[in-house]
Amino acid sequence: MNLFFRTKPKIPPSTVISIDGEAVSVTVRVNARARSYRLSLPHNGGPVLTLPPHGKWAEAEAFLARQHNWLAARIKRAPQAASFTDGGVVPLRGVDHRIIGTGKLRGRVELAEDDGEMVLLVPGDLAHQARRLTDWLKDEAHADLSERSAYHAARLGVSVKTIKMRSQASRWGSCSSSGNINYNWRLVLAPPFVLDYVAAHEVAHLVEMNHSAAFWATVERTLPDMARGRAWLKAHGRQLMAHGS
């Protein structure tokens, strides 16, 4: 009798797949909006297997097995995480800066030049330097993105309500119809024309809340050279996301 009432296999929160002899953990999620099985590799995280609401675990496992070669190739190309450590290098507005701990307990991060090399002087104990630098970068990003957002809003005749810095794993920005814009703070690490493109992109959503031809025409109207920033992000975005992770 039990054969006719077998319970449906539960969908686990994660699973493991072998890539080149190494065990790789894959996060498993059910997305109410998903229409099919999907495997993704976020910019600064491990693989994610997404199931539709009525997905079956056996089908999901089979799908994951079929995607083995794709995932292996993507993992090989994935950039290494770049944490903010003393002596490390981080780009600021597209220019590499050496991170140097000052040993001072108080003070703010300062820009300087040392024997022809641009440096970031970071105060605080070694254990807190990464957090201090991240907080400072977020402030710098907020200032830059606020200025460029206001510029594009004026050109397009719209109003931005609030601007907040986020640390999304796969998005550079988001915009609500009420005028609230979230940006990924890592944009301050990119060349200024890249940050400018994302600002134009998100502000343009206040005119067109979609990605239609009309939307892209709106972005180009306020930023004629939008293709430059868009192409840079496509080529270098994954590496940019790896910083501060």
Tab-separated table of C-alpha atoms in Angstrom:
chain	number	residue	atom	x	y	z
A	1	MET	CA	0.000	0.000	0.000
A	2	ASN	CA	2.873	2.346	0.770
A	3	LEU	CA	3.995	2.073	-2.841
A	4	PHE	CA	0.987	4.147	-3.870
A	5	PHE	CA	1.546	6.842	-1.256
A	6	ARG	CA	5.251	7.478	-1.565
A	7	THR	CA	6.184	10.907	-0.246
A	8	LYS	CA	7.604	13.387	-2.718
A	9	PRO	CA	11.395	13.806	-2.231
A	10	LYS	CA	12.068	16.969	-0.275
A	11	ILE	CA	14.020	19.722	-1.958
A	12	PRO	CA	17.235	20.224	0.043
A	13	PRO	CA	18.717	23.672	0.800
A	14	SER	CA	21.921	22.614	-0.966
A	15	THR	CA	23.588	19.787	-2.835
A	16	VAL	CA	27.110	18.854	-3.875
A	17	ILE	CA	28.560	18.300	-7.328
A	18	SER	CA	32.076	17.149	-8.202
A	19	ILE	CA	34.060	19.552	-10.399
A	20	ASP	CA	37.537	18.337	-11.411
A	21	GLY	CA	37.654	16.102	-8.358
A	22	GLU	CA	36.639	18.874	-5.971
A	23	ALA	CA	33.333	18.907	-4.102
A	24	VAL	CA	31.421	22.083	-4.964
A	25	SER	CA	28.423	23.088	-2.853
A	26	VAL	CA	25.396	24.273	-4.843
A	27	THR	CA	22.710	26.334	-3.104
A	28	VAL	CA	19.184	25.193	-3.978
A	29	ARG	CA	16.318	27.686	-4.136
A	30	VAL	CA	12.672	27.615	-5.185
A	31	ASN	CA	11.590	30.809	-6.934
A	32	ALA	CA	7.888	31.539	-7.275
A	33	ARG	CA	8.546	33.442	-10.524
A	34	ALA	CA	10.788	30.834	-12.120
A	35	ARG	CA	9.327	28.973	-15.085
A	36	SER	CA	12.132	26.477	-15.557
A	37	TYR	CA	15.212	25.055	-13.880
A	38	ARG	CA	18.150	27.451	-13.859
A	39	LEU	CA	21.778	27.252	-12.778
A	40	SER	CA	23.718	30.437	-12.101
A	41	LEU	CA	27.061	31.494	-10.697
A	42	PRO	CA	26.738	34.851	-8.891
A	43	HIS	CA	29.587	37.347	-9.067
A	44	ASN	CA	30.713	36.789	-5.496
A	45	GLY	CA	29.132	33.537	-4.425
A	46	GLY	CA	28.827	29.844	-5.131
A	47	PRO	CA	26.579	28.163	-7.712
A	48	VAL	CA	22.805	28.483	-7.293
A	49	LEU	CA	20.284	25.971	-8.640
A	50	THR	CA	16.834	27.546	-9.001
A	51	LEU	CA	13.645	25.490	-9.248
A	52	PRO	CA	10.165	26.609	-10.336
A	53	PRO	CA	7.386	26.301	-7.715
A	54	HIS	CA	6.243	22.884	-8.930
A	55	GLY	CA	9.715	21.569	-9.704
A	56	LYS	CA	10.699	18.026	-8.832
A	57	TRP	CA	13.981	17.238	-7.130
A	58	ALA	CA	14.733	14.298	-9.437
A	59	GLU	CA	14.343	16.578	-12.459
A	60	ALA	CA	16.474	19.261	-10.798
A	61	GLU	CA	19.264	16.761	-10.137
A	62	ALA	CA	19.170	15.596	-13.746
A	63	PHE	CA	19.287	19.206	-14.957
A	64	LEU	CA	22.281	19.924	-12.710
A	65	ALA	CA	24.099	16.876	-14.087
A	66	ARG	CA	23.518	18.087	-17.658
A	67	GLN	CA	24.997	21.476	-16.737
A	68	HIS	CA	28.191	19.962	-15.309
A	69	ASN	CA	30.499	21.039	-18.143
A	70	TRP	CA	29.018	24.543	-18.268
A	71	LEU	CA	29.509	25.009	-14.539
A	72	ALA	CA	33.057	23.639	-14.636
A	73	ALA	CA	34.015	26.122	-17.365
A	74	ARG	CA	32.437	29.047	-15.505
A	75	ILE	CA	34.156	28.182	-12.230
A	76	LYS	CA	37.532	28.082	-13.970
A	77	ARG	CA	36.951	31.593	-15.336
A	78	ALA	CA	35.539	32.973	-12.096
A	79	PRO	CA	37.711	35.685	-10.502
A	80	GLN	CA	39.246	35.063	-7.106
A	81	ALA	CA	37.804	36.935	-4.148
A	82	ALA	CA	39.836	40.065	-3.422
A	83	SER	CA	39.560	41.051	0.242
A	84	PHE	CA	40.766	44.404	1.560
A	85	THR	CA	43.989	43.410	3.299
A	86	ASP	CA	47.007	45.454	4.308
A	87	GLY	CA	49.365	45.637	1.348
A	88	GLY	CA	46.686	44.590	-1.123
A	89	VAL	CA	45.609	46.561	-4.157
A	90	VAL	CA	42.140	47.924	-4.833
A	91	PRO	CA	40.999	50.045	-7.777
A	92	LEU	CA	39.427	53.394	-6.911
A	93	ARG	CA	37.637	55.090	-9.791
A	94	GLY	CA	39.578	52.797	-12.084
A	95	VAL	CA	43.043	53.530	-10.646
A	96	ASP	CA	44.887	50.918	-8.572
A	97	HIS	CA	45.656	51.968	-4.982
A	98	ARG	CA	47.809	50.134	-2.459
A	99	ILE	CA	46.151	49.572	0.947
A	100	ILE	CA	48.438	50.694	3.779
A	101	GLY	CA	47.479	50.438	7.426
A	102	THR	CA	48.538	53.491	9.425
A	103	GLY	CA	48.258	51.867	12.850
A	104	LYS	CA	46.379	54.925	14.101
A	105	LEU	CA	43.281	54.129	16.115
A	106	ARG	CA	41.378	57.201	14.943
A	107	GLY	CA	40.974	59.130	11.738
A	108	ARG	CA	39.551	58.613	8.270
A	109	VAL	CA	40.871	56.854	5.222
A	110	GLU	CA	43.154	59.182	3.282
A	111	LEU	CA	44.396	59.275	-0.287
A	112	ALA	CA	48.116	59.757	-0.796
A	113	GLU	CA	51.003	59.025	-3.139
A	114	ASP	CA	54.034	57.004	-2.122
A	115	ASP	CA	56.998	56.920	-4.472
A	116	GLY	CA	54.772	57.301	-7.507
A	117	GLU	CA	52.170	54.775	-6.318
A	118	MET	CA	48.679	55.795	-5.255
A	119	VAL	CA	47.844	54.549	-1.769
A	120	LEU	CA	44.921	54.414	0.629
A	121	LEU	CA	45.971	55.094	4.218
A	122	VAL	CA	43.609	53.143	6.449
A	123	PRO	CA	43.500	53.675	10.234
A	124	GLY	CA	42.370	51.194	12.867
A	125	ASP	CA	43.406	47.806	14.148
A	126	LEU	CA	44.278	45.260	11.493
A	127	ALA	CA	41.091	43.306	12.252
A	128	HIS	CA	38.941	46.357	11.485
A	129	GLN	CA	40.763	47.834	8.498
A	130	ALA	CA	38.653	46.035	5.881
A	131	ARG	CA	35.440	47.300	7.452
A	132	ARG	CA	36.778	50.850	7.733
A	133	LEU	CA	37.868	50.874	4.109
A	134	THR	CA	34.544	49.422	2.957
A	135	ASP	CA	32.601	52.052	4.895
A	136	TRP	CA	34.742	54.801	3.372
A	137	LEU	CA	34.277	53.418	-0.140
A	138	LYS	CA	30.515	53.318	0.396
A	139	ASP	CA	30.575	56.999	1.362
A	140	GLU	CA	32.621	57.834	-1.729
A	141	ALA	CA	30.264	55.819	-3.915
A	142	HIS	CA	27.250	57.549	-2.401
A	143	ALA	CA	28.708	60.978	-3.140
A	144	ASP	CA	29.605	60.108	-6.746
A	145	LEU	CA	26.332	58.371	-7.509
A	146	SER	CA	24.245	61.106	-5.882
A	147	GLU	CA	25.919	63.692	-8.083
A	148	ARG	CA	25.512	61.709	-11.316
A	149	SER	CA	21.952	60.698	-10.479
A	150	ALA	CA	20.981	64.319	-9.913
A	151	TYR	CA	22.623	65.262	-13.205
A	152	HIS	CA	20.703	62.679	-15.229
A	153	ALA	CA	17.459	63.317	-13.355
A	154	ALA	CA	17.658	66.997	-14.317
A	155	ARG	CA	18.293	66.088	-17.961
A	156	LEU	CA	15.330	63.706	-18.051
A	157	GLY	CA	12.966	65.843	-15.996
A	158	VAL	CA	12.444	63.362	-13.153
A	159	SER	CA	13.083	63.358	-9.410
A	160	VAL	CA	15.142	60.926	-7.365
A	161	LYS	CA	13.779	60.411	-3.851
A	162	THR	CA	16.492	58.436	-2.082
A	163	ILE	CA	19.816	56.832	-2.947
A	164	LYS	CA	21.220	53.942	-0.943
A	165	MET	CA	24.321	51.809	-1.234
A	166	ARG	CA	23.887	48.058	-1.318
A	167	SER	CA	26.147	45.038	-1.702
A	168	GLN	CA	24.152	42.938	-4.149
A	169	ALA	CA	25.751	39.768	-5.423
A	170	SER	CA	24.603	40.167	-9.018
A	171	ARG	CA	23.093	43.634	-9.535
A	172	TRP	CA	24.590	47.053	-10.082
A	173	GLY	CA	21.445	48.954	-9.301
A	174	SER	CA	17.690	48.934	-8.944
A	175	CYS	CA	15.028	51.619	-9.143
A	176	SER	CA	11.461	51.790	-7.835
A	177	SER	CA	8.651	53.765	-9.423
A	178	SER	CA	8.556	55.951	-6.294
A	179	GLY	CA	12.052	57.274	-7.017
A	180	ASN	CA	14.144	55.155	-4.669
A	181	ILE	CA	17.410	53.946	-6.203
A	182	ASN	CA	19.780	51.339	-4.821
A	183	TYR	CA	23.324	51.117	-6.167
A	184	ASN	CA	26.096	48.617	-5.643
A	185	TRP	CA	28.862	50.495	-3.814
A	186	ARG	CA	31.543	48.669	-5.839
A	187	LEU	CA	30.768	50.994	-8.740
A	188	VAL	CA	33.173	53.480	-7.173
A	189	LEU	CA	35.960	51.026	-7.972
A	190	ALA	CA	35.257	51.264	-11.703
A	191	PRO	CA	36.284	54.078	-14.069
A	192	PRO	CA	33.939	57.072	-13.683
A	193	PHE	CA	32.278	56.536	-17.078
A	194	VAL	CA	31.061	53.139	-15.823
A	195	LEU	CA	29.480	54.595	-12.685
A	196	ASP	CA	27.952	57.308	-14.873
A	197	TYR	CA	26.385	54.700	-17.147
A	198	VAL	CA	24.736	52.845	-14.250
A	199	ALA	CA	23.427	56.125	-12.830
A	200	ALA	CA	21.943	57.035	-16.218
A	201	HIS	CA	20.486	53.543	-16.529
A	202	GLU	CA	18.716	53.602	-13.169
A	203	VAL	CA	17.452	57.176	-13.483
A	204	ALA	CA	16.086	56.343	-16.937
A	205	HIS	CA	13.849	53.768	-15.246
A	206	LEU	CA	11.941	56.693	-13.733
A	207	VAL	CA	10.847	57.429	-17.296
A	208	GLU	CA	10.505	53.838	-18.538
A	209	MET	CA	10.107	51.072	-15.930
A	210	ASN	CA	11.208	48.375	-18.359
A	211	HIS	CA	14.003	47.506	-20.768
A	212	SER	CA	12.144	48.329	-23.950
A	213	ALA	CA	13.568	50.149	-26.962
A	214	ALA	CA	12.065	53.321	-25.490
A	215	PHE	CA	14.020	52.764	-22.287
A	216	TRP	CA	17.367	52.380	-24.054
A	217	ALA	CA	16.591	55.457	-26.126
A	218	THR	CA	16.038	57.343	-22.855
A	219	VAL	CA	19.393	56.209	-21.473
A	220	GLU	CA	21.108	57.275	-24.682
A	221	ARG	CA	19.319	60.615	-24.583
A	222	THR	CA	20.913	61.523	-21.263
A	223	LEU	CA	24.174	59.638	-21.915
A	224	PRO	CA	25.003	59.382	-25.630
A	225	ASP	CA	28.139	57.355	-24.853
A	226	MET	CA	26.232	54.746	-22.810
A	227	ALA	CA	27.611	51.826	-24.848
A	228	ARG	CA	31.098	52.428	-23.439
A	229	GLY	CA	30.107	51.875	-19.811
A	230	ARG	CA	27.792	49.008	-20.667
A	231	ALA	CA	30.553	47.182	-22.550
A	232	TRP	CA	33.056	47.718	-19.717
A	233	LEU	CA	30.702	46.180	-17.163
A	234	LYS	CA	30.045	43.203	-19.395
A	235	ALA	CA	33.784	42.593	-19.755
A	236	HIS	CA	34.964	43.375	-16.210
A	237	GLY	CA	31.909	43.231	-13.962
A	238	ARG	CA	32.653	39.819	-12.456
A	239	GLN	CA	36.114	40.895	-11.361
A	240	LEU	CA	34.727	44.101	-9.895
A	241	MET	CA	32.185	42.157	-7.851
A	242	ALA	CA	34.979	40.044	-6.339
A	243	HIS	CA	36.455	43.002	-4.447
A	244	GLY	CA	35.651	43.313	-0.786
A	245	SER	CA	34.176	39.828	-0.613
